[in-house]
């Protein structure tokens, strides 16, 4: 049984067929090429609205405990989120708000992929950078990249077909894994 670093994939979109999720699923598909196991977090829609009164070790909602455990066991985090009204979508900001009170994301290598069309998504990036600063995350700058993906660029099965985009995603995962190499997680199979 080999130990591969786990990169947790967080999508900022709840929409079925989201380009952002397609980018992360493609990252998951190319992860073995760089000796990484990429795991998609599937629970942002199930998180309760953030309430500081509920952010205690005694009464932490189960979905929040699961999110924090997933973050804690990952070697790094890769985010791909759309921009809504010049910032992060509310549901994804809610997910991030739940990480502020915990210590799991502190010093954790984090990066993002901006899949928006050229000239778009800068508000999302700025807000994400600010929120991650509050959490104490370790932003891996070389792994934060703009990889515009159009729905027309998706192959059958909803993955990104462009070999250059796939190469960039593999490179990003490799950078995150190298930054988080101190916490490999045994491969489950």
mmCIF file with all atom_site columns, N, CA and C in Angstrom, residues 2-53:
data_model
loop_
_atom_site.group_PDB
_atom_site.id
_atom_site.type_symbol
_atom_site.label_atom_id
_atom_site.label_alt_id
_atom_site.label_comp_id
_atom_site.label_asym_id
_atom_site.label_entity_id
_atom_site.label_seq_id
_atom_site.pdbx_PDB_ins_code
_atom_site.Cartn_x
_atom_site.Cartn_y
_atom_site.Cartn_z
_atom_site.occupancy
_atom_site.B_iso_or_equiv
_atom_site.pdbx_formal_charge
_atom_site.auth_seq_id
_atom_site.auth_comp_id
_atom_site.auth_asym_id
_atom_site.auth_atom_id
_atom_site.pdbx_PDB_model_num
ATOM 1   N N  . UNK A 1 2  ? 0.777   2.063  -1.021  1.00 0.00 ? 2  UNK A N  1
ATOM 2   C CA . UNK A 1 2  ? 1.615   3.249  -1.110  1.00 0.00 ? 2  UNK A CA 1
ATOM 3   C C  . UNK A 1 2  ? 0.925   4.451  -0.482  1.00 0.00 ? 2  UNK A C  1
ATOM 4   N N  . UNK A 1 3  ? 1.729   5.373  -0.014  1.00 0.00 ? 3  UNK A N  1
ATOM 5   C CA . UNK A 1 3  ? 1.192   6.592  0.567   1.00 0.00 ? 3  UNK A CA 1
ATOM 6   C C  . UNK A 1 3  ? 1.255   7.699  -0.478  1.00 0.00 ? 3  UNK A C  1
ATOM 7   N N  . UNK A 1 4  ? 0.099   8.137  -0.926  1.00 0.00 ? 4  UNK A N  1
ATOM 8   C CA . UNK A 1 4  ? 0.022   9.237  -1.870  1.00 0.00 ? 4  UNK A CA 1
ATOM 9   C C  . UNK A 1 4  ? -0.521  10.459 -1.150  1.00 0.00 ? 4  UNK A C  1
ATOM 10  N N  . UNK A 1 5  ? 0.041   11.635 -1.433  1.00 0.00 ? 5  UNK A N  1
ATOM 11  C CA . UNK A 1 5  ? -0.536  12.844 -0.833  1.00 0.00 ? 5  UNK A CA 1
ATOM 12  C C  . UNK A 1 5  ? -1.934  13.074 -1.384  1.00 0.00 ? 5  UNK A C  1
ATOM 13  N N  . UNK A 1 6  ? -2.839  13.445 -0.498  1.00 0.00 ? 6  UNK A N  1
ATOM 14  C CA . UNK A 1 6  ? -4.224  13.715 -0.871  1.00 0.00 ? 6  UNK A CA 1
ATOM 15  C C  . UNK A 1 6  ? -4.413  15.216 -1.043  1.00 0.00 ? 6  UNK A C  1
ATOM 16  N N  . UNK A 1 7  ? -4.961  15.588 -2.195  1.00 0.00 ? 7  UNK A N  1
ATOM 17  C CA . UNK A 1 7  ? -5.342  16.975 -2.432  1.00 0.00 ? 7  UNK A CA 1
ATOM 18  C C  . UNK A 1 7  ? -6.869  17.006 -2.411  1.00 0.00 ? 7  UNK A C  1
ATOM 19  N N  . UNK A 1 8  ? -7.421  17.800 -1.519  1.00 0.00 ? 8  UNK A N  1
ATOM 20  C CA . UNK A 1 8  ? -8.867  17.951 -1.406  1.00 0.00 ? 8  UNK A CA 1
ATOM 21  C C  . UNK A 1 8  ? -9.328  18.980 -2.429  1.00 0.00 ? 8  UNK A C  1
ATOM 22  N N  . UNK A 1 9  ? -10.315 18.607 -3.230  1.00 0.00 ? 9  UNK A N  1
ATOM 23  C CA . UNK A 1 9  ? -10.843 19.480 -4.276  1.00 0.00 ? 9  UNK A CA 1
ATOM 24  C C  . UNK A 1 9  ? -12.143 20.105 -3.795  1.00 0.00 ? 9  UNK A C  1
ATOM 25  N N  . UNK A 1 10 ? -12.183 21.452 -3.789  1.00 0.00 ? 10 UNK A N  1
ATOM 26  C CA . UNK A 1 10 ? -13.367 22.182 -3.334  1.00 0.00 ? 10 UNK A CA 1
ATOM 27  C C  . UNK A 1 10 ? -13.933 22.996 -4.490  1.00 0.00 ? 10 UNK A C  1
ATOM 28  N N  . UNK A 1 11 ? -15.159 22.672 -4.875  1.00 0.00 ? 11 UNK A N  1
ATOM 29  C CA . UNK A 1 11 ? -15.827 23.439 -5.920  1.00 0.00 ? 11 UNK A CA 1
ATOM 30  C C  . UNK A 1 11 ? -16.671 24.532 -5.293  1.00 0.00 ? 11 UNK A C  1
ATOM 31  N N  . UNK A 1 12 ? -16.588 25.714 -5.852  1.00 0.00 ? 12 UNK A N  1
ATOM 32  C CA . UNK A 1 12 ? -17.387 26.839 -5.367  1.00 0.00 ? 12 UNK A CA 1
ATOM 33  C C  . UNK A 1 12 ? -18.750 26.916 -6.011  1.00 0.00 ? 12 UNK A C  1
ATOM 34  N N  . UNK A 1 13 ? -19.071 25.953 -6.867  1.00 0.00 ? 13 UNK A N  1
ATOM 35  C CA . UNK A 1 13 ? -20.348 25.968 -7.570  1.00 0.00 ? 13 UNK A CA 1
ATOM 36  C C  . UNK A 1 13 ? -21.216 24.803 -7.121  1.00 0.00 ? 13 UNK A C  1
ATOM 37  N N  . UNK A 1 14 ? -22.499 25.066 -6.974  1.00 0.00 ? 14 UNK A N  1
ATOM 38  C CA . UNK A 1 14 ? -23.456 24.011 -6.655  1.00 0.00 ? 14 UNK A CA 1
ATOM 39  C C  . UNK A 1 14 ? -24.200 23.554 -7.906  1.00 0.00 ? 14 UNK A C  1
ATOM 40  N N  . UNK A 1 15 ? -23.980 24.221 -9.013  1.00 0.00 ? 15 UNK A N  1
ATOM 41  C CA . UNK A 1 15 ? -24.725 23.959 -10.242 1.00 0.00 ? 15 UNK A CA 1
ATOM 42  C C  . UNK A 1 15 ? -24.312 22.641 -10.878 1.00 0.00 ? 15 UNK A C  1
ATOM 43  N N  . UNK A 1 16 ? -25.288 21.856 -11.269 1.00 0.00 ? 16 UNK A N  1
ATOM 44  C CA . UNK A 1 16 ? -25.038 20.616 -11.998 1.00 0.00 ? 16 UNK A CA 1
ATOM 45  C C  . UNK A 1 16 ? -24.410 20.957 -13.342 1.00 0.00 ? 16 UNK A C  1
ATOM 46  N N  . UNK A 1 17 ? -23.350 20.275 -13.701 1.00 0.00 ? 17 UNK A N  1
ATOM 47  C CA . UNK A 1 17 ? -22.684 20.537 -14.973 1.00 0.00 ? 17 UNK A CA 1
ATOM 48  C C  . UNK A 1 17 ? -21.794 21.758 -14.950 1.00 0.00 ? 17 UNK A C  1
ATOM 49  N N  . UNK A 1 18 ? -21.431 22.223 -13.791 1.00 0.00 ? 18 UNK A N  1
ATOM 50  C CA . UNK A 1 18 ? -20.582 23.396 -13.639 1.00 0.00 ? 18 UNK A CA 1
ATOM 51  C C  . UNK A 1 18 ? -19.222 23.199 -14.301 1.00 0.00 ? 18 UNK A C  1
ATOM 52  N N  . UNK A 1 19 ? -18.747 24.225 -14.974 1.00 0.00 ? 19 UNK A N  1
ATOM 53  C CA . UNK A 1 19 ? -17.415 24.188 -15.562 1.00 0.00 ? 19 UNK A CA 1
ATOM 54  C C  . UNK A 1 19 ? -16.360 24.068 -14.462 1.00 0.00 ? 19 UNK A C  1
ATOM 55  N N  . UNK A 1 20 ? -16.599 24.718 -13.334 1.00 0.00 ? 20 UNK A N  1
ATOM 56  C CA . UNK A 1 20 ? -15.651 24.659 -12.222 1.00 0.00 ? 20 UNK A CA 1
ATOM 57  C C  . UNK A 1 20 ? -15.515 23.235 -11.693 1.00 0.00 ? 20 UNK A C  1
ATOM 58  N N  . UNK A 1 21 ? -16.629 22.553 -11.575 1.00 0.00 ? 21 UNK A N  1
ATOM 59  C CA . UNK A 1 21 ? -16.565 21.157 -11.134 1.00 0.00 ? 21 UNK A CA 1
ATOM 60  C C  . UNK A 1 21 ? -15.894 20.283 -12.191 1.00 0.00 ? 21 UNK A C  1
ATOM 61  N N  . UNK A 1 22 ? -16.144 20.582 -13.472 1.00 0.00 ? 22 UNK A N  1
ATOM 62  C CA . UNK A 1 22 ? -15.501 19.829 -14.556 1.00 0.00 ? 22 UNK A CA 1
ATOM 63  C C  . UNK A 1 22 ? -13.986 19.972 -14.483 1.00 0.00 ? 22 UNK A C  1
ATOM 64  N N  . UNK A 1 23 ? -13.518 21.165 -14.152 1.00 0.00 ? 23 UNK A N  1
ATOM 65  C CA . UNK A 1 23 ? -12.079 21.388 -14.006 1.00 0.00 ? 23 UNK A CA 1
ATOM 66  C C  . UNK A 1 23 ? -11.534 20.520 -12.874 1.00 0.00 ? 23 UNK A C  1
ATOM 67  N N  . UNK A 1 24 ? -12.243 20.489 -11.758 1.00 0.00 ? 24 UNK A N  1
ATOM 68  C CA . UNK A 1 24 ? -11.773 19.684 -10.625 1.00 0.00 ? 24 UNK A CA 1
ATOM 69  C C  . UNK A 1 24 ? -11.868 18.190 -10.906 1.00 0.00 ? 24 UNK A C  1
ATOM 70  N N  . UNK A 1 25 ? -12.900 17.748 -11.600 1.00 0.00 ? 25 UNK A N  1
ATOM 71  C CA . UNK A 1 25 ? -12.988 16.331 -11.956 1.00 0.00 ? 25 UNK A CA 1
ATOM 72  C C  . UNK A 1 25 ? -11.862 15.952 -12.923 1.00 0.00 ? 25 UNK A C  1
ATOM 73  N N  . UNK A 1 26 ? -11.482 16.901 -13.781 1.00 0.00 ? 26 UNK A N  1
ATOM 74  C CA . UNK A 1 26 ? -10.351 16.660 -14.682 1.00 0.00 ? 26 UNK A CA 1
ATOM 75  C C  . UNK A 1 26 ? -9.059  16.593 -13.881 1.00 0.00 ? 26 UNK A C  1
ATOM 76  N N  . UNK A 1 27 ? -8.918  17.457 -12.893 1.00 0.00 ? 27 UNK A N  1
ATOM 77  C CA . UNK A 1 27 ? -7.741  17.389 -12.011 1.00 0.00 ? 27 UNK A CA 1
ATOM 78  C C  . UNK A 1 27 ? -7.694  16.031 -11.324 1.00 0.00 ? 27 UNK A C  1
ATOM 79  N N  . UNK A 1 28 ? -8.836  15.541 -10.905 1.00 0.00 ? 28 UNK A N  1
ATOM 80  C CA . UNK A 1 28 ? -8.907  14.229 -10.268 1.00 0.00 ? 28 UNK A CA 1
ATOM 81  C C  . UNK A 1 28 ? -8.463  13.135 -11.242 1.00 0.00 ? 28 UNK A C  1
ATOM 82  N N  . UNK A 1 29 ? -8.820  13.288 -12.502 1.00 0.00 ? 29 UNK A N  1
ATOM 83  C CA . UNK A 1 29 ? -8.460  12.291 -13.511 1.00 0.00 ? 29 UNK A CA 1
ATOM 84  C C  . UNK A 1 29 ? -6.961  12.290 -13.828 1.00 0.00 ? 29 UNK A C  1
ATOM 85  N N  . UNK A 1 30 ? -6.314  13.454 -13.765 1.00 0.00 ? 30 UNK A N  1
ATOM 86  C CA . UNK A 1 30 ? -4.882  13.529 -14.092 1.00 0.00 ? 30 UNK A CA 1
ATOM 87  C C  . UNK A 1 30 ? -3.992  13.339 -12.869 1.00 0.00 ? 30 UNK A C  1
ATOM 88  N N  . UNK A 1 31 ? -4.576  13.330 -11.681 1.00 0.00 ? 31 UNK A N  1
ATOM 89  C CA . UNK A 1 31 ? -3.795  13.235 -10.444 1.00 0.00 ? 31 UNK A CA 1
ATOM 90  C C  . UNK A 1 31 ? -2.838  12.043 -10.399 1.00 0.00 ? 31 UNK A C  1
ATOM 91  N N  . UNK A 1 32 ? -3.239  10.861 -10.839 1.00 0.00 ? 32 UNK A N  1
ATOM 92  C CA . UNK A 1 32 ? -2.292  9.733  -10.783 1.00 0.00 ? 32 UNK A CA 1
ATOM 93  C C  . UNK A 1 32 ? -1.006  9.970  -11.578 1.00 0.00 ? 32 UNK A C  1
ATOM 94  N N  . UNK A 1 33 ? -1.062  10.815 -12.601 1.00 0.00 ? 33 UNK A N  1
ATOM 95  C CA . UNK A 1 33 ? 0.137   11.072 -13.406 1.00 0.00 ? 33 UNK A CA 1
ATOM 96  C C  . UNK A 1 33 ? 1.219   11.812 -12.625 1.00 0.00 ? 33 UNK A C  1
ATOM 97  N N  . UNK A 1 34 ? 0.834   12.450 -11.501 1.00 0.00 ? 34 UNK A N  1
ATOM 98  C CA . UNK A 1 34 ? 1.816   13.150 -10.667 1.00 0.00 ? 34 UNK A CA 1
ATOM 99  C C  . UNK A 1 34 ? 1.868   12.562 -9.256  1.00 0.00 ? 34 UNK A C  1
ATOM 100 N N  . UNK A 1 35 ? 1.446   11.293 -9.147  1.00 0.00 ? 35 UNK A N  1
ATOM 101 C CA . UNK A 1 35 ? 1.516   10.558 -7.870  1.00 0.00 ? 35 UNK A CA 1
ATOM 102 C C  . UNK A 1 35 ? 0.756   11.269 -6.747  1.00 0.00 ? 35 UNK A C  1
ATOM 103 N N  . UNK A 1 36 ? -0.465  11.680 -7.076  1.00 0.00 ? 36 UNK A N  1
ATOM 104 C CA . UNK A 1 36 ? -1.340  12.368 -6.128  1.00 0.00 ? 36 UNK A CA 1
ATOM 105 C C  . UNK A 1 36 ? -2.696  11.688 -6.164  1.00 0.00 ? 36 UNK A C  1
ATOM 106 N N  . UNK A 1 37 ? -3.370  11.690 -5.037  1.00 0.00 ? 37 UNK A N  1
ATOM 107 C CA . UNK A 1 37 ? -4.760  11.241 -4.984  1.00 0.00 ? 37 UNK A CA 1
ATOM 108 C C  . UNK A 1 37 ? -5.616  12.470 -4.728  1.00 0.00 ? 37 UNK A C  1
ATOM 109 N N  . UNK A 1 38 ? -6.448  12.825 -5.685  1.00 0.00 ? 38 UNK A N  1
ATOM 110 C CA . UNK A 1 38 ? -7.321  13.991 -5.575  1.00 0.00 ? 38 UNK A CA 1
ATOM 111 C C  . UNK A 1 38 ? -8.717  13.523 -5.172  1.00 0.00 ? 38 UNK A C  1
ATOM 112 N N  . UNK A 1 39 ? -9.250  14.131 -4.123  1.00 0.00 ? 39 UNK A N  1
ATOM 113 C CA . UNK A 1 39 ? -10.533 13.730 -3.562  1.00 0.00 ? 39 UNK A CA 1
ATOM 114 C C  . UNK A 1 39 ? -11.485 14.921 -3.604  1.00 0.00 ? 39 UNK A C  1
ATOM 115 N N  . UNK A 1 40 ? -12.630 14.722 -4.255  1.00 0.00 ? 40 UNK A N  1
ATOM 116 C CA . UNK A 1 40 ? -13.640 15.779 -4.364  1.00 0.00 ? 40 UNK A CA 1
ATOM 117 C C  . UNK A 1 40 ? -14.464 15.841 -3.084  1.00 0.00 ? 40 UNK A C  1
ATOM 118 N N  . UNK A 1 41 ? -14.552 17.033 -2.510  1.00 0.00 ? 41 UNK A N  1
ATOM 119 C CA . UNK A 1 41 ? -15.442 17.232 -1.363  1.00 0.00 ? 41 UNK A CA 1
ATOM 120 C C  . UNK A 1 41 ? -16.846 17.417 -1.921  1.00 0.00 ? 41 UNK A C  1
ATOM 121 N N  . UNK A 1 42 ? -17.777 16.630 -1.457  1.00 0.00 ? 42 UNK A N  1
ATOM 122 C CA . UNK A 1 42 ? -19.104 16.651 -2.044  1.00 0.00 ? 42 UNK A CA 1
ATOM 123 C C  . UNK A 1 42 ? -20.188 17.256 -1.194  1.00 0.00 ? 42 UNK A C  1
ATOM 124 N N  . UNK A 1 43 ? -19.833 17.948 -0.121  1.00 0.00 ? 43 UNK A N  1
ATOM 125 C CA . UNK A 1 43 ? -20.889 18.364 0.791   1.00 0.00 ? 43 UNK A CA 1
ATOM 126 C C  . UNK A 1 43 ? -21.184 19.834 0.963   1.00 0.00 ? 43 UNK A C  1
ATOM 127 N N  . UNK A 1 44 ? -20.774 20.754 0.067   1.00 0.00 ? 44 UNK A N  1
ATOM 128 C CA . UNK A 1 44 ? -21.031 22.161 0.373   1.00 0.00 ? 44 UNK A CA 1
ATOM 129 C C  . UNK A 1 44 ? -22.517 22.498 0.474   1.00 0.00 ? 44 UNK A C  1
ATOM 130 N N  . UNK A 1 45 ? -23.369 21.833 -0.290  1.00 0.00 ? 45 UNK A N  1
ATOM 131 C CA . UNK A 1 45 ? -24.800 22.134 -0.244  1.00 0.00 ? 45 UNK A CA 1
ATOM 132 C C  . UNK A 1 45 ? -25.420 21.687 1.081   1.00 0.00 ? 45 UNK A C  1
ATOM 133 N N  . UNK A 1 46 ? -24.790 20.734 1.757   1.00 0.00 ? 46 UNK A N  1
ATOM 134 C CA . UNK A 1 46 ? -25.330 20.220 3.008   1.00 0.00 ? 46 UNK A CA 1
ATOM 135 C C  . UNK A 1 46 ? -24.864 20.958 4.256   1.00 0.00 ? 46 UNK A C  1
ATOM 136 N N  . UNK A 1 47 ? -24.003 21.941 4.075   1.00 0.00 ? 47 UNK A N  1
ATOM 137 C CA . UNK A 1 47 ? -23.523 22.689 5.242   1.00 0.00 ? 47 UNK A CA 1
ATOM 138 C C  . UNK A 1 47 ? -24.606 23.647 5.741   1.00 0.00 ? 47 UNK A C  1
ATOM 139 N N  . UNK A 1 48 ? -24.780 23.735 7.050   1.00 0.00 ? 48 UNK A N  1
ATOM 140 C CA . UNK A 1 48 ? -25.741 24.704 7.569   1.00 0.00 ? 48 UNK A CA 1
ATOM 141 C C  . UNK A 1 48 ? -25.199 26.124 7.382   1.00 0.00 ? 48 UNK A C  1
ATOM 142 N N  . UNK A 1 49 ? -26.090 27.100 7.450   1.00 0.00 ? 49 UNK A N  1
ATOM 143 C CA . UNK A 1 49 ? -25.649 28.486 7.401   1.00 0.00 ? 49 UNK A CA 1
ATOM 144 C C  . UNK A 1 49 ? -24.716 28.732 8.576   1.00 0.00 ? 49 UNK A C  1
ATOM 145 N N  . UNK A 1 50 ? -23.636 29.447 8.321   1.00 0.00 ? 50 UNK A N  1
ATOM 146 C CA . UNK A 1 50 ? -22.673 29.706 9.384   1.00 0.00 ? 50 UNK A CA 1
ATOM 147 C C  . UNK A 1 50 ? -23.310 30.530 10.491  1.00 0.00 ? 50 UNK A C  1
ATOM 148 N N  . UNK A 1 51 ? -23.119 30.062 11.711  1.00 0.00 ? 51 UNK A N  1
ATOM 149 C CA . UNK A 1 51 ? -23.564 30.780 12.892  1.00 0.00 ? 51 UNK A CA 1
ATOM 150 C C  . UNK A 1 51 ? -22.471 30.611 13.936  1.00 0.00 ? 51 UNK A C  1
ATOM 151 N N  . UNK A 1 52 ? -21.829 31.719 14.346  1.00 0.00 ? 52 UNK A N  1
ATOM 152 C CA . UNK A 1 52 ? -20.748 31.604 15.329  1.00 0.00 ? 52 UNK A CA 1
ATOM 153 C C  . UNK A 1 52 ? -21.165 30.894 16.623  1.00 0.00 ? 52 UNK A C  1
ATOM 154 N N  . UNK A 1 53 ? -22.442 30.954 16.966  1.00 0.00 ? 53 UNK A N  1
ATOM 155 C CA . UNK A 1 53 ? -22.915 30.261 18.173  1.00 0.00 ? 53 UNK A CA 1
ATOM 156 C C  . UNK A 1 53 ? -22.771 28.750 18.055  1.00 0.00 ? 53 UNK A C  1
#
